[in-house]
Short mmCIF file of C-alpha atoms in Angstrom, two decimals:
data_model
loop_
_atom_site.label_atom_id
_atom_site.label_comp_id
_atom_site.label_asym_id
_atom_site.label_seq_id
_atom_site.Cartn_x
_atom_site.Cartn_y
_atom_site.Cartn_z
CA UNK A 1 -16.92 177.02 -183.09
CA UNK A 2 -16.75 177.70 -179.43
CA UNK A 3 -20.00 175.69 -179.12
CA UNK A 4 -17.95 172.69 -180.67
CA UNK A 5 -15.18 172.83 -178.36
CA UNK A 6 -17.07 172.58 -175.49
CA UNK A 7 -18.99 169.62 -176.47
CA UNK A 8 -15.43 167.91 -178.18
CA UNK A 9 -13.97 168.72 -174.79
CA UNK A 10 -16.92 166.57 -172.91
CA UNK A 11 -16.62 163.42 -175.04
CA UNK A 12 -12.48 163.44 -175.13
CA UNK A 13 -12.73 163.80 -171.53
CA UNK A 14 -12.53 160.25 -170.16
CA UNK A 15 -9.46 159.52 -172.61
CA UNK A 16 -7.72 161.68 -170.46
CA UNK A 17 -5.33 160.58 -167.59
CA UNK A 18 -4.71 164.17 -166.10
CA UNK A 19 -1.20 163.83 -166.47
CA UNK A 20 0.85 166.73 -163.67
CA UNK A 21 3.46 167.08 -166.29
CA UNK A 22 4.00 168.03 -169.99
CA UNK A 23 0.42 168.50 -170.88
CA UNK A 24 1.17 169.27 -174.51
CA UNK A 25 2.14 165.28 -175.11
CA UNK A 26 -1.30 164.28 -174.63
CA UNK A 27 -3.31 166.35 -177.15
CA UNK A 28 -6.14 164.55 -178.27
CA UNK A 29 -7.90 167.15 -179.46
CA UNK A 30 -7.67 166.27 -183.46
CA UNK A 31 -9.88 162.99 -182.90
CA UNK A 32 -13.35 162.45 -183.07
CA UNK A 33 -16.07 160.04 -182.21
CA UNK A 34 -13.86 158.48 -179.71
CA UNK A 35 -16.77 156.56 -177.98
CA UNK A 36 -16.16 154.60 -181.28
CA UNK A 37 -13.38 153.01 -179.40
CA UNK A 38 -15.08 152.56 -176.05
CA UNK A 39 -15.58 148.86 -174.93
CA UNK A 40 -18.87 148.40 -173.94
CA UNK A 41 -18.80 144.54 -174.14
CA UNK A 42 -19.53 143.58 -170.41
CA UNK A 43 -17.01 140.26 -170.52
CA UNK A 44 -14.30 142.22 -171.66
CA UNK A 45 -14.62 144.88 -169.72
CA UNK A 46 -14.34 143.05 -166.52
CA UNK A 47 -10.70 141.06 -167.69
CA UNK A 48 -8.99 144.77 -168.23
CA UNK A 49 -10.81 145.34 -171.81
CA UNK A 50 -9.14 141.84 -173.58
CA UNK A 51 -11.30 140.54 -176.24
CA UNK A 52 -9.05 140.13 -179.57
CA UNK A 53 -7.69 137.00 -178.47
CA UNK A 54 -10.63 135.34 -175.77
CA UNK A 55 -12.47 132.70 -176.73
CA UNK A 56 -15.52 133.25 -178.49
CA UNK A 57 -18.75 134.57 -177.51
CA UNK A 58 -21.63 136.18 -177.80
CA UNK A 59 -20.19 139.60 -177.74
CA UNK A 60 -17.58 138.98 -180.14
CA UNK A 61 -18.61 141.49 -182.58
CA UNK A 62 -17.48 144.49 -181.09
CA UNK A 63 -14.04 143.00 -180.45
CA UNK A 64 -13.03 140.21 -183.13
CA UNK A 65 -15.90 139.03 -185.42
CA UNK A 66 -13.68 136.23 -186.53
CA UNK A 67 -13.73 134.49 -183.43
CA UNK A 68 -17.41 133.89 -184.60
CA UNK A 69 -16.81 131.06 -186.73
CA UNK A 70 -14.79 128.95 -184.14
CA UNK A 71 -17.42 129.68 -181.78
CA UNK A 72 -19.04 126.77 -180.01
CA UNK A 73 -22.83 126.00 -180.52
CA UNK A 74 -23.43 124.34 -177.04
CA UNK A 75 -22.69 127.62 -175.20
CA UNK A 76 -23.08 130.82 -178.08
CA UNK A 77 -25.23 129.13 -179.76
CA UNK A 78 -26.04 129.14 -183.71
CA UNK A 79 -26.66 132.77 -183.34
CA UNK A 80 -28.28 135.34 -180.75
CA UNK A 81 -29.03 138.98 -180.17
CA UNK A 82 -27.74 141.03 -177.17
CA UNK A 83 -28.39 144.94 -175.51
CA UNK A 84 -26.12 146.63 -173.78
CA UNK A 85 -26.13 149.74 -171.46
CA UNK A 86 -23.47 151.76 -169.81
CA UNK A 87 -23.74 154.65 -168.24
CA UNK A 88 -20.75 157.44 -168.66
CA UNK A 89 -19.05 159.44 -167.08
CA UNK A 90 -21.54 159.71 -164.30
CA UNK A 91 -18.71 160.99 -161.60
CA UNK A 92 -19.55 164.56 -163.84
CA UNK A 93 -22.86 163.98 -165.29
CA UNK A 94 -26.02 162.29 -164.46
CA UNK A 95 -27.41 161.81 -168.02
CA UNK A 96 -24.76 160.68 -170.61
CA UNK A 97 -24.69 157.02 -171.70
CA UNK A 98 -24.10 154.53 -174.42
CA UNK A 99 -26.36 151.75 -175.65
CA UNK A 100 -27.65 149.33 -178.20
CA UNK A 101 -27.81 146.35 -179.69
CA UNK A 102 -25.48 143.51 -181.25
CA UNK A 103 -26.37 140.57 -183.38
CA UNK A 104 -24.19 137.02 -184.42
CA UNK A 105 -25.29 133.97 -187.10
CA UNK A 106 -22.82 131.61 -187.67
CA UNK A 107 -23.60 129.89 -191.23
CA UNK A 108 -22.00 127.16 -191.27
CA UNK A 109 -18.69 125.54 -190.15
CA UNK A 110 -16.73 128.13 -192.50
CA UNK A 111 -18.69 132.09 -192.24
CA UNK A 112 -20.71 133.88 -190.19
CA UNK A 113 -22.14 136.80 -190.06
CA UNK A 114 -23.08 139.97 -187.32
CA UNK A 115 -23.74 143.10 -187.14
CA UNK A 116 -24.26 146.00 -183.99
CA UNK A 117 -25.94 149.05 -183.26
CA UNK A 118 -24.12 151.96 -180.81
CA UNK A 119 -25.81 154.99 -179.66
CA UNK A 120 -24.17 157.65 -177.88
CA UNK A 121 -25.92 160.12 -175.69
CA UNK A 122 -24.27 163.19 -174.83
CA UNK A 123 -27.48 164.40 -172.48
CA UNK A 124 -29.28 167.95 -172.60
CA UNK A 125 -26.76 170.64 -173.44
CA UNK A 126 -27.80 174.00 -172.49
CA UNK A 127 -26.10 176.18 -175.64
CA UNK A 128 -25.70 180.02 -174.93
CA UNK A 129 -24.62 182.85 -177.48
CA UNK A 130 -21.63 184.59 -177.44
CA UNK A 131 -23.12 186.90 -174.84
CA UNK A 132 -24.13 184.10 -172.71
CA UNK A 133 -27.71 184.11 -173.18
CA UNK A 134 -29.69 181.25 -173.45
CA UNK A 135 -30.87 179.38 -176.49
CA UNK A 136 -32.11 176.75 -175.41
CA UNK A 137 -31.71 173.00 -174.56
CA UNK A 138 -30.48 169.90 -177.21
CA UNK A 139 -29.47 166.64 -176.95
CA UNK A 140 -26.63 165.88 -179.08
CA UNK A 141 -25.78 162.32 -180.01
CA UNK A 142 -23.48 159.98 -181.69
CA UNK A 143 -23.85 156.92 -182.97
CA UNK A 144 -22.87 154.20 -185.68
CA UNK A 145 -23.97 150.90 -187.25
CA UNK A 146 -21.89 147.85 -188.07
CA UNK A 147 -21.81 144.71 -190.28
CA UNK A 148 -19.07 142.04 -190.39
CA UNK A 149 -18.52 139.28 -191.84
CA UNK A 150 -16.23 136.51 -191.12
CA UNK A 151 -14.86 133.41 -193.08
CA UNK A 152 -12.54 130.82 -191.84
CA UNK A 153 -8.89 130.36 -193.91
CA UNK A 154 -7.53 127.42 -193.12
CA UNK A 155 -8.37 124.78 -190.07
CA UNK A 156 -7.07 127.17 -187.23
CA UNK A 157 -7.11 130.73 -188.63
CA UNK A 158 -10.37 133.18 -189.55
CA UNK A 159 -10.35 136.51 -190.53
CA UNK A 160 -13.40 138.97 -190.86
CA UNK A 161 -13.89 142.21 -192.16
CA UNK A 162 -16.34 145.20 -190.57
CA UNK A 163 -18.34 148.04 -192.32
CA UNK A 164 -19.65 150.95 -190.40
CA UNK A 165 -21.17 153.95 -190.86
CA UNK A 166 -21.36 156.53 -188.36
CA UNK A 167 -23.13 160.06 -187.57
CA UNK A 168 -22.30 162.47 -185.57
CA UNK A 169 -24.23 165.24 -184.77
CA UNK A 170 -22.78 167.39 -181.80
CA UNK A 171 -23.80 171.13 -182.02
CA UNK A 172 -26.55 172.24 -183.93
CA UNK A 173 -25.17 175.50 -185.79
CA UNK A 174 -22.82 173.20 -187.63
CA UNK A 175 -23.81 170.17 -190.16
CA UNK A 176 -24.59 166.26 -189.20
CA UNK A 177 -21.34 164.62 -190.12
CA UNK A 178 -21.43 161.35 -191.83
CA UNK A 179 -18.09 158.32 -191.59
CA UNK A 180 -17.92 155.43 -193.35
CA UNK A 181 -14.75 153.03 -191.49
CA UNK A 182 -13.87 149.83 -192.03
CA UNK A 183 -12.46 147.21 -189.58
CA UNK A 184 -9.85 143.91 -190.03
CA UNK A 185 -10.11 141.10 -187.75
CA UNK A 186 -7.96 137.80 -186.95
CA UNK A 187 -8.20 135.17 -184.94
CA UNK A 188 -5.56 131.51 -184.47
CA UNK A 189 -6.70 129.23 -182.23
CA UNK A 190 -5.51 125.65 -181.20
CA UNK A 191 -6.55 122.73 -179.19
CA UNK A 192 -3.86 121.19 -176.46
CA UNK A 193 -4.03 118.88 -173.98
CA UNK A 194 -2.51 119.53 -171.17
CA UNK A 195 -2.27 116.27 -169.38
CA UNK A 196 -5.92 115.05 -168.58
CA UNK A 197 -7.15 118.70 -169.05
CA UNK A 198 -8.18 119.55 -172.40
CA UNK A 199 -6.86 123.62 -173.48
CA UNK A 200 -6.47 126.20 -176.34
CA UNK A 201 -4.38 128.61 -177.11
CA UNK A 202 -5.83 131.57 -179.09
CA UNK A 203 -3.43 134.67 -180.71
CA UNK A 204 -5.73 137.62 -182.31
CA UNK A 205 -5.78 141.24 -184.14
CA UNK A 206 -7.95 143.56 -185.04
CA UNK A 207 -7.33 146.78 -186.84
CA UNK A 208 -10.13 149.44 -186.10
CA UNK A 209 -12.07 152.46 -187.32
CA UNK A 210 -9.86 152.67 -190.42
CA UNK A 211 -11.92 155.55 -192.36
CA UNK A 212 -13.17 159.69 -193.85
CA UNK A 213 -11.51 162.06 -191.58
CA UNK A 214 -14.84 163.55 -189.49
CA UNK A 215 -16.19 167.09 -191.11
CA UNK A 216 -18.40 169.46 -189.52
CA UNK A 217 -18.50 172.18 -191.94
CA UNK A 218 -15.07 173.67 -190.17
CA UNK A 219 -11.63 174.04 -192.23
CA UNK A 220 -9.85 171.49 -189.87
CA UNK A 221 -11.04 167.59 -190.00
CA UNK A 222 -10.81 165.30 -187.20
CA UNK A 223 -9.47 161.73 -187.30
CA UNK A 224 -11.27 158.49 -186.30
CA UNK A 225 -9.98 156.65 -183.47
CA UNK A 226 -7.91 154.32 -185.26
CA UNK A 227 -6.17 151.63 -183.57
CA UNK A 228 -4.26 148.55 -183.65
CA UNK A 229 -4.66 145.67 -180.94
CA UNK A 230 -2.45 142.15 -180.46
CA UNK A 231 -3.47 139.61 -177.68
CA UNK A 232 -2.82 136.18 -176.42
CA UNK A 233 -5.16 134.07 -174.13
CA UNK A 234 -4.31 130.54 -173.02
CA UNK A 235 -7.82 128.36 -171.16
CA UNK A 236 -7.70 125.30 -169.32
CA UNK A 237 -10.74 123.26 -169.02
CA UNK A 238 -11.13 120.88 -166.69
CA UNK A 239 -13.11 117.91 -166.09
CA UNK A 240 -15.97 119.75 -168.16
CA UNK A 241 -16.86 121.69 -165.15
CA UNK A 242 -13.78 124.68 -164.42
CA UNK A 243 -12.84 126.44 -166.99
CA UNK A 244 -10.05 129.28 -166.28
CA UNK A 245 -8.50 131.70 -169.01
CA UNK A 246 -5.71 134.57 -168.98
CA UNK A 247 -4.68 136.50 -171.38
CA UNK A 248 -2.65 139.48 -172.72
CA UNK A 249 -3.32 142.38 -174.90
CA UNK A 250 -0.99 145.33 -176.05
CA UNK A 251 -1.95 148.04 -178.45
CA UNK A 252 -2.13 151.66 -179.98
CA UNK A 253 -3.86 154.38 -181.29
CA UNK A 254 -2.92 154.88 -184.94
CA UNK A 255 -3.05 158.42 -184.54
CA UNK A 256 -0.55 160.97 -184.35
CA UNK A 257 -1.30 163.05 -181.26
CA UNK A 258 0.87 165.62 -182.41
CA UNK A 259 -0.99 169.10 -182.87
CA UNK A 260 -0.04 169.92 -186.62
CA UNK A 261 -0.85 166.66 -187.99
CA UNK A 262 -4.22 167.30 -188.31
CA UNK A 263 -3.86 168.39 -191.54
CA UNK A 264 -2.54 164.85 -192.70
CA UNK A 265 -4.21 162.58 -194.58
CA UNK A 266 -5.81 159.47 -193.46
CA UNK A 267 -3.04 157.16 -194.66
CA UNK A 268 0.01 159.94 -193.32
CA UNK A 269 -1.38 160.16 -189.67
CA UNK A 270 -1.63 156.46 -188.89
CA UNK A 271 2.08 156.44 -190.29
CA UNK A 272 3.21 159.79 -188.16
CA UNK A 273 2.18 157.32 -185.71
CA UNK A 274 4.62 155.10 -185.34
CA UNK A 275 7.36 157.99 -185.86
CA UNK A 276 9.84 158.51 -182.98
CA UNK A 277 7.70 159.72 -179.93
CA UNK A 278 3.98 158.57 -181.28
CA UNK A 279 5.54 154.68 -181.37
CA UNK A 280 6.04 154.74 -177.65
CA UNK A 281 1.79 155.71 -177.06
CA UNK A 282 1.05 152.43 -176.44
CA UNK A 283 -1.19 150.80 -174.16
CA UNK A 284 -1.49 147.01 -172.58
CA UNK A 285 -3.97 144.67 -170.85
CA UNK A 286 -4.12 141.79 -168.59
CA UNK A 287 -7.09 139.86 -167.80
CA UNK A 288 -8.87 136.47 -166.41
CA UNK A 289 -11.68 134.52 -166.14
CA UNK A 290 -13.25 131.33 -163.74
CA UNK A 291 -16.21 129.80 -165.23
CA UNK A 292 -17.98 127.15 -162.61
CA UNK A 293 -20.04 124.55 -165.46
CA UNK A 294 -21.05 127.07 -168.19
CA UNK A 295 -23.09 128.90 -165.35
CA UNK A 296 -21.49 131.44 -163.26
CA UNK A 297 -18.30 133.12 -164.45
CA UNK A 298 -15.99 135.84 -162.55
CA UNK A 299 -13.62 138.23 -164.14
CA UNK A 300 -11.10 140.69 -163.11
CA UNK A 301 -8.29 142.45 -165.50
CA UNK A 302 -5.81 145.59 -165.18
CA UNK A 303 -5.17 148.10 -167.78
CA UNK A 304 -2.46 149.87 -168.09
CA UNK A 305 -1.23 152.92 -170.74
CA UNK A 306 2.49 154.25 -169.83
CA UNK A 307 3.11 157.97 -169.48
CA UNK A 308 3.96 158.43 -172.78
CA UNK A 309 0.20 157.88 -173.92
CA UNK A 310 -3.21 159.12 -172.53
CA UNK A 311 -2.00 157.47 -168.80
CA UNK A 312 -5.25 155.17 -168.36
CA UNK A 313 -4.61 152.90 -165.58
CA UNK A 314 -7.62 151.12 -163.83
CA UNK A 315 -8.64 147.61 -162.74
CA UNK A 316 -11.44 145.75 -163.65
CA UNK A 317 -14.10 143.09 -162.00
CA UNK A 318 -17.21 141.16 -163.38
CA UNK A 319 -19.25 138.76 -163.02
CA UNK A 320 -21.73 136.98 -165.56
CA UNK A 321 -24.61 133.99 -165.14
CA UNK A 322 -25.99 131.74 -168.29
CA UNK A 323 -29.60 129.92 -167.69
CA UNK A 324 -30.41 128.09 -170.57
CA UNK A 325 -29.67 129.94 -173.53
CA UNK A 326 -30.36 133.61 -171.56
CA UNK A 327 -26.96 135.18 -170.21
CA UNK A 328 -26.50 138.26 -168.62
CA UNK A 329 -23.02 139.93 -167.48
CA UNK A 330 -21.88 142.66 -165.53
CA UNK A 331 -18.50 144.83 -165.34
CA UNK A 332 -17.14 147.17 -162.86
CA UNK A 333 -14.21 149.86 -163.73
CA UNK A 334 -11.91 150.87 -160.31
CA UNK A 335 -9.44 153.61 -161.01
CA UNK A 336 -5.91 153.56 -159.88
CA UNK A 337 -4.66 157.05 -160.47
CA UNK A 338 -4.68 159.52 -157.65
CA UNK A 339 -7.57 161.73 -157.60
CA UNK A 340 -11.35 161.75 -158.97
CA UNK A 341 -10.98 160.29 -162.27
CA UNK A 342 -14.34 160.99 -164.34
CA UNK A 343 -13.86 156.51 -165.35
CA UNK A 344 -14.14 155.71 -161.94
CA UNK A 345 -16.79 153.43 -160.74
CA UNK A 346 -18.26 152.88 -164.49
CA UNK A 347 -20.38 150.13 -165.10
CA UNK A 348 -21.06 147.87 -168.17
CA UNK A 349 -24.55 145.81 -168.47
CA UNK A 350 -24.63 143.20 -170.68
CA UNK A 351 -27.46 140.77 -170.97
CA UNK A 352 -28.98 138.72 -174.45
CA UNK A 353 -30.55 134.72 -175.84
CA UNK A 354 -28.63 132.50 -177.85
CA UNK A 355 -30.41 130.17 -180.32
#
C-alpha cells in the first residue's frame, strides 16, 4: 500500500495549487486516473484550456465530439488523424509524459464519428521494500481508449456520446485495474452577421469520465475524475481573411473532495458535490484566438480555479500553422502562483492531415 501512495501522490501532484492555508479542503486523494482529465489538445491549451464551446476542429474529440458534425470541410476536412505529445511535469522529472493519437470522420451532413488513444507514462520507478532495499526498476503507465459518436438534433444543436475504457496499472504488487466511463457532449451554434462581417455564436457542454469507481485489489475505491464544463465563444470573420474568437468556460469536478466520501457510490459522490462547500470548487476559463487566412493562428487564455478548489491559476500562449491539409500547433503553460509550481513551463505538441 505504501508503494501505491507514493506513485498516487506523483500523478495527483500537478492538480495541486499548494494552497498556505487549510490544507485539509483540498484532498484529492480519493481520485484516480486524473491525467484522464488533462487537456492535451494543443489549441485549447493555448486559449486557457476552452474547447466545449470553440469552433470545430480537428481536435475536437477530446473536448466536444459534437462539434464534429458542424465542422467545416474546407479547413477540418472530411476526416483526419492527429498525434500528440506533452511532456509532464518536467520542473520534477525528466521522463514522465503523455501521448497518442486521435481520429475524426464526419459521415455525412447529420453524424460523425472519432475515436482517441491516451497513454500515460509515469517513467522508471525505483520500488524498495519496507526496509528500503531495492527491487528493482518499472515503468508504470496509464492509459485509455475512446470512441464517440455524434449526431446532429435539429439545424443548430448536436449532441454526441463517448465510450472509454481505461487501464491503469501503477504498482506492480497490486492488480491492473480496468474502467469503463462514458462521456455526454453538446454543442449550439449560430450564424450572425454582424454588419459586413459574417459571425457565430457557439454555447457547449460536456459531461466527463462518468464511470466504475477505480479498484486495485485495496478495500477503498477511487473515483474517476468526473466533471462538468459550460462555455460560450463568439468569432468574427472578416473579409475571409481575419478571423478572431473569445470565449468563456466555467466548470467543476463532480467529485466530493471530502475525505469520507470515498465510500460513496458513483451516483452519491457526484451529488455530495454540489452540497454546501463542494458547490463552491469550481473553476473558469478565458481564452482567444487570431487566425491570419486559415494559415497562421495565435492563442493566449487564463485559467483560473478560486481558493475554494484545487487553486490552479496559469496563463496560456500558442501558436499553430496549416499548409495544405497538414497542421501543426503548439501551446505553452506560464504559472501565476508564487513559487515553483511543478505546471510551469509545460508544453503541448500537436501536429496531424486532414482529408
Amino acid at each position: 500500500m505504501k508503494y501505491l501512495y507514493f506513485v498516487c501522490l506523483g500523478v495527483l501532484l500537478p492538480f495541486c495549487g499548494f494552497p498556505q492555508e487549510n490544507r485539509q479542503d483540498y484532498n484529492f486523494t480519493n481520485v484516480g486516473m486524473t491525467f484522464l482529465s488533462v487537456v492535451t489538445d494543443a489549441r485549447a491549451g493555448g486559449m486557457g484550456e476552452l474547447g466545449v464551446a470553440t469552433s470545430p476542429d480537428n481536435y475536437s474529440h477530446q473536448q466536444n465530439p459534437a462539434k464534429y458534425v458542424f465542422s467545416d470541410l474546407k479547413t477540418v476536412g472530411k476526416g483526419g488523424i492527429n498525434v500528440f505529445y506533452m511532456p509532464w511535469l518536467r520542473r520534477l522529472v525528466d521522463d514522465m509524459n503523455i501521448a497518442g493519437a486521435s481520429g475524426y470522420y464526419k459521415v455525412n451532413s447529420e453524424q460523425s464519428v472519432s475515436f482517441s488513444f491516451r497513454y500515460f507514462s509515469m517513467g522508471d520507478l525505483h520500488e524498495t521494500d519496507d526496509n528500503l532495499q531495492a527491487l528493482g526498476e518499472r515503468s508504470p503507465y496509464e492509459m485509455a481508449m475512446d470512441v464517440a459518436y455524434a449526431r446532429r438534433l435539429g439545424r443548430n444543436f448536436s449532441m454526441s456520446m463517448t465510450f472509454r475504457y481505461g487501464v491503469s496499472n501503477v504498482v506492480k504488487k497490486y492488480r491492473r485495474a480496468h474502467i469503463i466511463a462514458a462521456d455526454l457532449g453538446g454543442y449550439y451554434s449560430k450564424a450572425l452577421r454582424l454588419g459586413k462581417n459574417s459571425g457565430l455564436f457557439a454555447l457547449g457542454f460536456a459531461l466527463s469520465n462518468v464511470g466504475n469507481k477505480i479498484k486495485y485489489g485495496t478495500d477503498d475505491r477511487l473515483f474517476l475524475p468526473a466533471e462538468l464544463k459550460l462555455g460560450s465563444n463568439l468569432e468574427v470573420r472578416i473579409q475571409n481573411l481575419h478571423r478572431f474568437s473569445i470565449g468563456m468556460e466555467g466548470g467543476k469536478y463532480l467529485v466530493s473532495l471530502r475525505e469520507d466520501d470515498h465510500t460513496n457510490t458513483v451516483l452519491q459522490c457526484i451529488g455530495a458535490s454540489f452540497e454546501s462547500g463542494e458547490i463552491k470548487r469550481l473553476f473558469w476559463k478565458i481564452g482567444g484566438e487570431y487566425v491570419f487566412n486559415e494559415i497562421l493562428a495565435f492563442r493566449t487564455g487564463y485559467f483560473h480555479e478560486g481558493k475554494s478548489g484545487l487553486q490552479r491559476e496559469y496563463a496560456t500562449f500558442g501558436a499553430g500553422i496549416r499548409f495544405m491539409r497538414i497542421h501543426l500547433d503548439a501551446s505553452y503553460l506560464v504559472s501565476m502562483m508564487s513559487g515553483n509550481h511543478p505546471l510551469d513551463n509545460s508544453l503541448h505538441l500537436f501536429a496531424g492531415i486532414a482529408f
